[in-house]
mmCIF file with all atom_site columns, C-alpha atoms and ligand atoms in Angstrom:
data_model
loop_
_atom_site.group_PDB
_atom_site.id
_atom_site.type_symbol
_atom_site.label_atom_id
_atom_site.label_alt_id
_atom_site.label_comp_id
_atom_site.label_asym_id
_atom_site.label_entity_id
_atom_site.label_seq_id
_atom_site.pdbx_PDB_ins_code
_atom_site.Cartn_x
_atom_site.Cartn_y
_atom_site.Cartn_z
_atom_site.occupancy
_atom_site.B_iso_or_equiv
_atom_site.pdbx_formal_charge
_atom_site.auth_seq_id
_atom_site.auth_comp_id
_atom_site.auth_asym_id
_atom_site.auth_atom_id
_atom_site.pdbx_PDB_model_num
ATOM   1   C CA . MET A 1 1   ? 72.592 88.476  149.705 1.00 39.00 ? 62  MET A CA 1
ATOM   2   C CA . THR A 1 2   ? 68.882 88.391  150.407 1.00 41.00 ? 63  THR A CA 1
ATOM   3   C CA . SER A 1 3   ? 66.258 91.066  150.069 1.00 48.00 ? 64  SER A CA 1
ATOM   4   C CA . GLY A 1 4   ? 65.312 92.864  153.213 1.00 58.00 ? 65  GLY A CA 1
ATOM   5   C CA . THR A 1 5   ? 68.814 93.415  154.556 1.00 84.00 ? 66  THR A CA 1
ATOM   6   C CA . LEU A 1 6   ? 71.227 96.134  153.587 1.00 92.00 ? 67  LEU A CA 1
ATOM   7   C CA . SER A 1 7   ? 74.547 96.838  155.278 1.00 95.00 ? 68  SER A CA 1
ATOM   8   C CA . LYS A 1 8   ? 75.230 100.397 156.442 1.00 95.00 ? 69  LYS A CA 1
ATOM   9   C CA . GLU A 1 9   ? 77.822 100.740 153.688 1.00 96.00 ? 70  GLU A CA 1
ATOM   10  C CA . GLU A 1 10  ? 75.426 99.529  150.977 1.00 96.00 ? 71  GLU A CA 1
ATOM   11  C CA . GLN A 1 11  ? 72.746 101.898 152.246 1.00 97.00 ? 72  GLN A CA 1
ATOM   12  C CA . GLU A 1 12  ? 75.120 104.866 152.161 1.00 97.00 ? 73  GLU A CA 1
ATOM   13  C CA . LYS A 1 13  ? 76.168 104.047 148.581 1.00 98.00 ? 74  LYS A CA 1
ATOM   14  C CA . LEU A 1 14  ? 72.561 103.637 147.489 1.00 98.00 ? 75  LEU A CA 1
ATOM   15  C CA . PHE A 1 15  ? 71.455 106.923 149.084 1.00 97.00 ? 76  PHE A CA 1
ATOM   16  C CA . SER A 1 16  ? 74.403 108.860 147.712 1.00 97.00 ? 77  SER A CA 1
ATOM   17  C CA . LEU A 1 17  ? 73.697 107.599 144.175 1.00 98.00 ? 78  LEU A CA 1
ATOM   18  C CA . ALA A 1 18  ? 69.973 108.386 144.461 1.00 98.00 ? 79  ALA A CA 1
ATOM   19  C CA . LEU A 1 19  ? 70.788 111.979 145.449 1.00 97.00 ? 80  LEU A CA 1
ATOM   20  C CA . THR A 1 20  ? 73.354 112.320 142.646 1.00 97.00 ? 81  THR A CA 1
ATOM   21  C CA . ALA A 1 21  ? 70.867 110.911 140.126 1.00 98.00 ? 82  ALA A CA 1
ATOM   22  C CA . ARG A 1 22  ? 68.672 114.009 140.516 1.00 97.00 ? 83  ARG A CA 1
ATOM   23  C CA . GLU A 1 23  ? 71.389 116.116 138.921 1.00 98.00 ? 84  GLU A CA 1
ATOM   24  C CA . THR A 1 24  ? 70.768 114.826 135.399 1.00 98.00 ? 85  THR A CA 1
ATOM   25  C CA . SER A 1 25  ? 66.971 115.033 135.681 1.00 98.00 ? 86  SER A CA 1
ATOM   26  C CA . TYR A 1 26  ? 65.530 116.423 132.435 1.00 98.00 ? 87  TYR A CA 1
ATOM   27  C CA . SER A 1 27  ? 62.487 118.192 133.816 1.00 98.00 ? 88  SER A CA 1
ATOM   28  C CA . PRO A 1 28  ? 62.024 121.564 132.065 1.00 98.00 ? 89  PRO A CA 1
ATOM   29  C CA . TYR A 1 29  ? 58.216 121.299 132.273 1.00 98.00 ? 90  TYR A CA 1
ATOM   30  C CA . SER A 1 30  ? 57.566 120.262 135.862 1.00 98.00 ? 91  SER A CA 1
ATOM   31  C CA . LYS A 1 31  ? 60.876 121.519 137.308 1.00 98.00 ? 92  LYS A CA 1
ATOM   32  C CA . PHE A 1 32  ? 60.483 118.548 139.631 1.00 98.00 ? 93  PHE A CA 1
ATOM   33  C CA . ARG A 1 33  ? 63.755 116.656 139.815 1.00 98.00 ? 94  ARG A CA 1
ATOM   34  C CA . VAL A 1 34  ? 63.659 112.999 140.799 1.00 98.00 ? 95  VAL A CA 1
ATOM   35  C CA . GLY A 1 35  ? 66.565 110.589 141.221 1.00 98.00 ? 96  GLY A CA 1
ATOM   36  C CA . ALA A 1 36  ? 66.538 106.846 141.711 1.00 98.00 ? 97  ALA A CA 1
ATOM   37  C CA . ALA A 1 37  ? 69.209 104.332 142.629 1.00 98.00 ? 98  ALA A CA 1
ATOM   38  C CA . LEU A 1 38  ? 68.747 100.626 142.198 1.00 98.00 ? 99  LEU A CA 1
ATOM   39  C CA . MET A 1 39  ? 70.954 97.896  143.650 1.00 98.00 ? 100 MET A CA 1
ATOM   40  C CA . ALA A 1 40  ? 71.074 94.503  141.970 1.00 98.00 ? 101 ALA A CA 1
ATOM   41  C CA . THR A 1 41  ? 71.503 91.397  144.128 1.00 96.00 ? 102 THR A CA 1
ATOM   42  C CA . ASP A 1 42  ? 75.220 91.246  143.267 1.00 97.00 ? 103 ASP A CA 1
ATOM   43  C CA . GLY A 1 43  ? 75.648 94.825  144.517 1.00 97.00 ? 104 GLY A CA 1
ATOM   44  C CA . THR A 1 44  ? 75.811 96.486  141.094 1.00 98.00 ? 105 THR A CA 1
ATOM   45  C CA . LEU A 1 45  ? 74.253 99.947  141.180 1.00 98.00 ? 106 LEU A CA 1
ATOM   46  C CA . PHE A 1 46  ? 72.195 101.730 138.550 1.00 98.00 ? 107 PHE A CA 1
ATOM   47  C CA . LYS A 1 47  ? 70.916 105.286 138.658 1.00 98.00 ? 108 LYS A CA 1
ATOM   48  C CA . GLY A 1 48  ? 67.974 106.876 136.884 1.00 98.00 ? 109 GLY A CA 1
ATOM   49  C CA . CYS A 1 49  ? 66.299 110.260 136.621 1.00 98.00 ? 110 CYS A CA 1
ATOM   50  C CA . ASN A 1 50  ? 63.015 111.507 135.228 1.00 98.00 ? 111 ASN A CA 1
ATOM   51  C CA . VAL A 1 51  ? 63.145 112.455 131.546 1.00 98.00 ? 112 VAL A CA 1
ATOM   52  C CA . GLU A 1 52  ? 60.306 114.678 130.360 1.00 98.00 ? 113 GLU A CA 1
ATOM   53  C CA . ASN A 1 53  ? 59.028 115.518 126.893 1.00 98.00 ? 114 ASN A CA 1
ATOM   54  C CA . ALA A 1 54  ? 57.173 118.337 125.118 1.00 98.00 ? 115 ALA A CA 1
ATOM   55  C CA . SER A 1 55  ? 54.439 115.737 124.692 1.00 98.00 ? 116 SER A CA 1
ATOM   56  C CA . TYR A 1 56  ? 53.922 115.493 128.453 1.00 98.00 ? 117 TYR A CA 1
ATOM   57  C CA . GLY A 1 57  ? 52.600 111.929 128.493 1.00 97.00 ? 118 GLY A CA 1
ATOM   58  C CA . ALA A 1 58  ? 55.827 110.655 126.963 1.00 98.00 ? 119 ALA A CA 1
ATOM   59  C CA . ALA A 1 59  ? 57.777 111.408 130.149 1.00 98.00 ? 120 ALA A CA 1
ATOM   60  C CA . ILE A 1 60  ? 59.438 108.575 132.033 1.00 98.00 ? 121 ILE A CA 1
ATOM   61  C CA . CYS A 1 61  ? 59.929 108.551 135.795 1.00 98.00 ? 122 CYS A CA 1
ATOM   62  C CA . ALA A 1 62  ? 63.285 108.156 137.498 1.00 98.00 ? 123 ALA A CA 1
ATOM   63  C CA . GLU A 1 63  ? 62.389 104.736 138.896 1.00 98.00 ? 124 GLU A CA 1
ATOM   64  C CA . ARG A 1 64  ? 61.511 103.239 135.525 1.00 98.00 ? 125 ARG A CA 1
ATOM   65  C CA . THR A 1 65  ? 64.640 104.761 133.978 1.00 98.00 ? 126 THR A CA 1
ATOM   66  C CA . ALA A 1 66  ? 66.746 102.945 136.578 1.00 98.00 ? 127 ALA A CA 1
ATOM   67  C CA . PHE A 1 67  ? 64.959 99.634  136.025 1.00 98.00 ? 128 PHE A CA 1
ATOM   68  C CA . VAL A 1 68  ? 65.117 99.904  132.232 1.00 98.00 ? 129 VAL A CA 1
ATOM   69  C CA . LYS A 1 69  ? 68.844 100.628 132.404 1.00 98.00 ? 130 LYS A CA 1
ATOM   70  C CA . ALA A 1 70  ? 69.434 97.634  134.674 1.00 98.00 ? 131 ALA A CA 1
ATOM   71  C CA . VAL A 1 71  ? 67.235 95.158  132.805 1.00 98.00 ? 132 VAL A CA 1
ATOM   72  C CA . SER A 1 72  ? 68.697 96.180  129.453 1.00 98.00 ? 133 SER A CA 1
ATOM   73  C CA . GLU A 1 73  ? 72.138 95.408  130.895 1.00 98.00 ? 134 GLU A CA 1
ATOM   74  C CA . GLY A 1 74  ? 70.971 91.914  131.809 1.00 98.00 ? 135 GLY A CA 1
ATOM   75  C CA . TYR A 1 75  ? 70.147 92.425  135.501 1.00 98.00 ? 136 TYR A CA 1
ATOM   76  C CA . LEU A 1 76  ? 66.881 90.906  136.664 1.00 97.00 ? 137 LEU A CA 1
ATOM   77  C CA . LYS A 1 77  ? 67.234 90.506  140.435 1.00 96.00 ? 138 LYS A CA 1
ATOM   78  C CA . PHE A 1 78  ? 67.255 93.439  142.788 1.00 97.00 ? 139 PHE A CA 1
ATOM   79  C CA . HIS A 1 79  ? 68.156 94.111  146.370 1.00 97.00 ? 140 HIS A CA 1
ATOM   80  C CA . ALA A 1 80  ? 66.974 97.686  147.059 1.00 98.00 ? 141 ALA A CA 1
ATOM   81  C CA . LEU A 1 81  ? 65.654 100.904 145.519 1.00 98.00 ? 142 LEU A CA 1
ATOM   82  C CA . ALA A 1 82  ? 66.006 104.513 146.699 1.00 98.00 ? 143 ALA A CA 1
ATOM   83  C CA . VAL A 1 83  ? 64.083 107.518 145.325 1.00 98.00 ? 144 VAL A CA 1
ATOM   84  C CA . SER A 1 84  ? 65.106 111.126 145.976 1.00 98.00 ? 145 SER A CA 1
ATOM   85  C CA . THR A 1 85  ? 63.709 114.601 145.278 1.00 96.00 ? 146 THR A CA 1
ATOM   86  C CA . ASP A 1 86  ? 64.443 118.261 145.973 1.00 95.00 ? 147 ASP A CA 1
ATOM   87  C CA . GLN A 1 87  ? 61.398 118.509 148.212 1.00 95.00 ? 148 GLN A CA 1
ATOM   88  C CA . ASP A 1 88  ? 61.085 118.843 151.983 1.00 96.00 ? 149 ASP A CA 1
ATOM   89  C CA . ASP A 1 89  ? 58.655 115.969 151.842 1.00 95.00 ? 150 ASP A CA 1
ATOM   90  C CA . PHE A 1 90  ? 59.162 112.388 150.688 1.00 95.00 ? 151 PHE A CA 1
ATOM   91  C CA . ILE A 1 91  ? 57.714 111.190 147.392 1.00 91.00 ? 152 ILE A CA 1
ATOM   92  C CA . SER A 1 92  ? 56.805 107.659 146.525 1.00 92.00 ? 153 SER A CA 1
ATOM   93  C CA . PRO A 1 93  ? 56.666 105.969 143.098 1.00 97.00 ? 154 PRO A CA 1
ATOM   94  C CA . CYS A 1 94  ? 53.629 106.628 140.895 1.00 97.00 ? 155 CYS A CA 1
ATOM   95  C CA . GLY A 1 95  ? 51.157 103.860 140.094 1.00 97.00 ? 156 GLY A CA 1
ATOM   96  C CA . ILE A 1 96  ? 52.683 103.025 136.723 1.00 97.00 ? 157 ILE A CA 1
ATOM   97  C CA . CYS A 1 97  ? 56.124 102.703 138.305 1.00 98.00 ? 158 CYS A CA 1
ATOM   98  C CA . ARG A 1 98  ? 54.777 100.480 141.081 1.00 98.00 ? 159 ARG A CA 1
ATOM   99  C CA . GLN A 1 99  ? 53.336 98.078  138.522 1.00 97.00 ? 160 GLN A CA 1
ATOM   100 C CA . PHE A 1 100 ? 56.512 98.221  136.434 1.00 97.00 ? 161 PHE A CA 1
ATOM   101 C CA . ILE A 1 101 ? 58.731 97.568  139.453 1.00 98.00 ? 162 ILE A CA 1
ATOM   102 C CA . SER A 1 102 ? 56.546 94.698  140.690 1.00 97.00 ? 163 SER A CA 1
ATOM   103 C CA . GLU A 1 103 ? 57.598 92.649  137.661 1.00 96.00 ? 164 GLU A CA 1
ATOM   104 C CA . PHE A 1 104 ? 61.157 92.404  138.956 1.00 96.00 ? 165 PHE A CA 1
ATOM   105 C CA . VAL A 1 105 ? 61.222 92.593  142.738 1.00 96.00 ? 166 VAL A CA 1
ATOM   106 C CA . SER A 1 106 ? 60.294 90.488  145.723 1.00 94.00 ? 167 SER A CA 1
ATOM   107 C CA . LYS A 1 107 ? 57.576 91.597  148.089 1.00 95.00 ? 168 LYS A CA 1
ATOM   108 C CA . ASP A 1 108 ? 60.066 92.303  150.849 1.00 96.00 ? 169 ASP A CA 1
ATOM   109 C CA . MET A 1 109 ? 62.554 94.330  148.819 1.00 97.00 ? 170 MET A CA 1
ATOM   110 C CA . PRO A 1 110 ? 63.338 97.550  150.705 1.00 98.00 ? 171 PRO A CA 1
ATOM   111 C CA . VAL A 1 111 ? 62.339 100.830 149.062 1.00 98.00 ? 172 VAL A CA 1
ATOM   112 C CA . PHE A 1 112 ? 63.719 104.058 150.515 1.00 98.00 ? 173 PHE A CA 1
ATOM   113 C CA . PHE A 1 113 ? 62.316 107.555 150.016 1.00 98.00 ? 174 PHE A CA 1
ATOM   114 C CA . LEU A 1 114 ? 64.784 110.416 150.483 1.00 97.00 ? 175 LEU A CA 1
ATOM   115 C CA . ASN A 1 115 ? 63.963 114.098 150.905 1.00 96.00 ? 176 ASN A CA 1
ATOM   116 C CA . LYS A 1 116 ? 66.251 117.017 150.145 1.00 94.00 ? 177 LYS A CA 1
ATOM   117 C CA . HIS A 1 117 ? 67.577 117.004 153.697 1.00 93.00 ? 178 HIS A CA 1
ATOM   118 C CA . GLY A 1 118 ? 68.900 113.478 153.241 1.00 87.00 ? 179 GLY A CA 1
ATOM   119 C CA . GLU A 1 119 ? 66.335 112.051 155.658 1.00 96.00 ? 180 GLU A CA 1
ATOM   120 C CA . HIS A 1 120 ? 64.775 108.758 154.677 1.00 97.00 ? 181 HIS A CA 1
ATOM   121 C CA . ARG A 1 121 ? 61.790 106.482 155.146 1.00 97.00 ? 182 ARG A CA 1
ATOM   122 C CA . GLU A 1 122 ? 61.925 102.752 154.501 1.00 97.00 ? 183 GLU A CA 1
ATOM   123 C CA . TYR A 1 123 ? 59.142 100.482 153.236 1.00 97.00 ? 184 TYR A CA 1
ATOM   124 C CA . LYS A 1 124 ? 58.855 96.989  151.859 1.00 97.00 ? 185 LYS A CA 1
ATOM   125 C CA . PHE A 1 125 ? 57.737 96.895  148.231 1.00 97.00 ? 186 PHE A CA 1
ATOM   126 C CA . GLU A 1 126 ? 54.555 95.048  149.132 1.00 97.00 ? 187 GLU A CA 1
ATOM   127 C CA . GLN A 1 127 ? 53.440 98.040  151.222 1.00 97.00 ? 188 GLN A CA 1
ATOM   128 C CA . LEU A 1 128 ? 53.494 100.144 148.041 1.00 97.00 ? 189 LEU A CA 1
ATOM   129 C CA . LEU A 1 129 ? 51.573 97.661  145.919 1.00 97.00 ? 190 LEU A CA 1
ATOM   130 C CA . PRO A 1 130 ? 49.653 95.032  147.836 1.00 95.00 ? 191 PRO A CA 1
ATOM   131 C CA . PHE A 1 131 ? 47.798 92.446  145.741 1.00 92.00 ? 192 PHE A CA 1
ATOM   132 C CA . ALA A 1 132 ? 50.005 93.213  142.728 1.00 91.00 ? 193 ALA A CA 1
ATOM   133 C CA . PHE A 1 133 ? 48.897 91.852  139.382 1.00 88.00 ? 194 PHE A CA 1
ATOM   134 C CA . ASP A 1 134 ? 51.289 89.124  138.284 1.00 82.00 ? 195 ASP A CA 1
ATOM   135 C CA . TYR A 1 135 ? 51.367 86.244  135.808 1.00 80.00 ? 196 TYR A CA 1
ATOM   136 C CA . ASP A 1 136 ? 52.849 82.868  136.660 1.00 73.00 ? 197 ASP A CA 1
ATOM   137 C CA . THR A 1 137 ? 54.813 83.351  133.438 1.00 73.00 ? 198 THR A CA 1
ATOM   138 C CA . SER A 1 138 ? 56.942 86.059  135.040 1.00 74.00 ? 199 SER A CA 1
ATOM   139 C CA . LYS A 1 139 ? 57.441 83.951  138.187 1.00 73.00 ? 200 LYS A CA 1
ATOM   140 C CA . GLU A 1 140 ? 58.761 81.055  136.114 1.00 74.00 ? 201 GLU A CA 1
ATOM   141 C CA . TYR A 1 141 ? 60.880 83.318  133.934 1.00 77.00 ? 202 TYR A CA 1
ATOM   142 C CA . LEU A 1 142 ? 62.411 85.224  136.823 1.00 77.00 ? 203 LEU A CA 1
ATOM   143 C CA . GLN A 1 143 ? 62.215 82.323  139.332 1.00 73.00 ? 204 GLN A CA 1
ATOM   144 C CA . LYS A 1 144 ? 60.594 84.666  141.855 1.00 66.00 ? 205 LYS A CA 1
HETATM 145 N N1 . THU B 2 .   ? 58.215 111.531 138.788 1.00 81.09 ? 52  THU B N1 1
HETATM 146 C C1 . THU B 2 .   ? 59.189 110.594 138.956 1.00 81.09 ? 52  THU B C1 1
HETATM 147 O O1 . THU B 2 .   ? 60.203 110.591 138.260 1.00 81.09 ? 52  THU B O1 1
HETATM 148 N N2 . THU B 2 .   ? 59.008 109.658 139.915 1.00 81.09 ? 52  THU B N2 1
HETATM 149 C C2 . THU B 2 .   ? 57.949 109.620 140.771 1.00 81.09 ? 52  THU B C2 1
HETATM 150 O O2 . THU B 2 .   ? 57.913 108.757 141.633 1.00 81.09 ? 52  THU B O2 1
HETATM 151 C C3 . THU B 2 .   ? 56.875 110.604 140.654 1.00 81.09 ? 52  THU B C3 1
HETATM 152 C C4 . THU B 2 .   ? 56.992 111.566 139.535 1.00 81.09 ? 52  THU B C4 1
HETATM 153 C C5 . THU B 2 .   ? 58.437 112.587 137.788 1.00 81.09 ? 52  THU B C5 1
HETATM 154 C C6 . THU B 2 .   ? 57.541 112.545 136.587 1.00 81.09 ? 52  THU B C6 1
HETATM 155 C C7 . THU B 2 .   ? 57.593 113.989 136.133 1.00 81.09 ? 52  THU B C7 1
HETATM 156 O O3 . THU B 2 .   ? 58.757 114.178 135.343 1.00 81.09 ? 52  THU B O3 1
HETATM 157 C C8 . THU B 2 .   ? 57.772 114.773 137.420 1.00 81.09 ? 52  THU B C8 1
HETATM 158 O O4 . THU B 2 .   ? 58.233 113.837 138.384 1.00 81.09 ? 52  THU B O4 1
HETATM 159 C C9 . THU B 2 .   ? 56.520 115.434 137.912 1.00 81.09 ? 52  THU B C9 1
HETATM 160 O O5 . THU B 2 .   ? 55.469 114.565 138.003 1.00 81.09 ? 52  THU B O5 1
#
């Protein structure tokens, strides 16, 4: 399974999980629910939501939650990411998330944005973070 291709079935599973992931969003301060679904290269799926805090800066975004869950379970190679919200419009990962994600994904990994109507937009990761900062150390470690 290579990055850049997703079967219709895989895409449906990924989208469905990203929409479900919003349901456990802990967002009492912003009331802005975000869900993320992440597919590892072997097809394993992880979901994440945003988790806020009374100390606002301590919040974590849905995308990083999904990556932290996956990496802490020993997954380091990823096939696709989907991000959902309750908004009419699409949202895309914040700058911190883009940098965080860039550690683990290939430039051509597909990233999907989903709105509340279930519509989606598709990008390649490199479109979100061109000229990403990277050390050779991570390339060797992850064999990017
Ligand atoms: N948020 C995410 O979870 N992902 C994004 O891509 C953008 C923002 C969260 C952070 C905060 O809990 C809320 O959305 C409002 O910024």
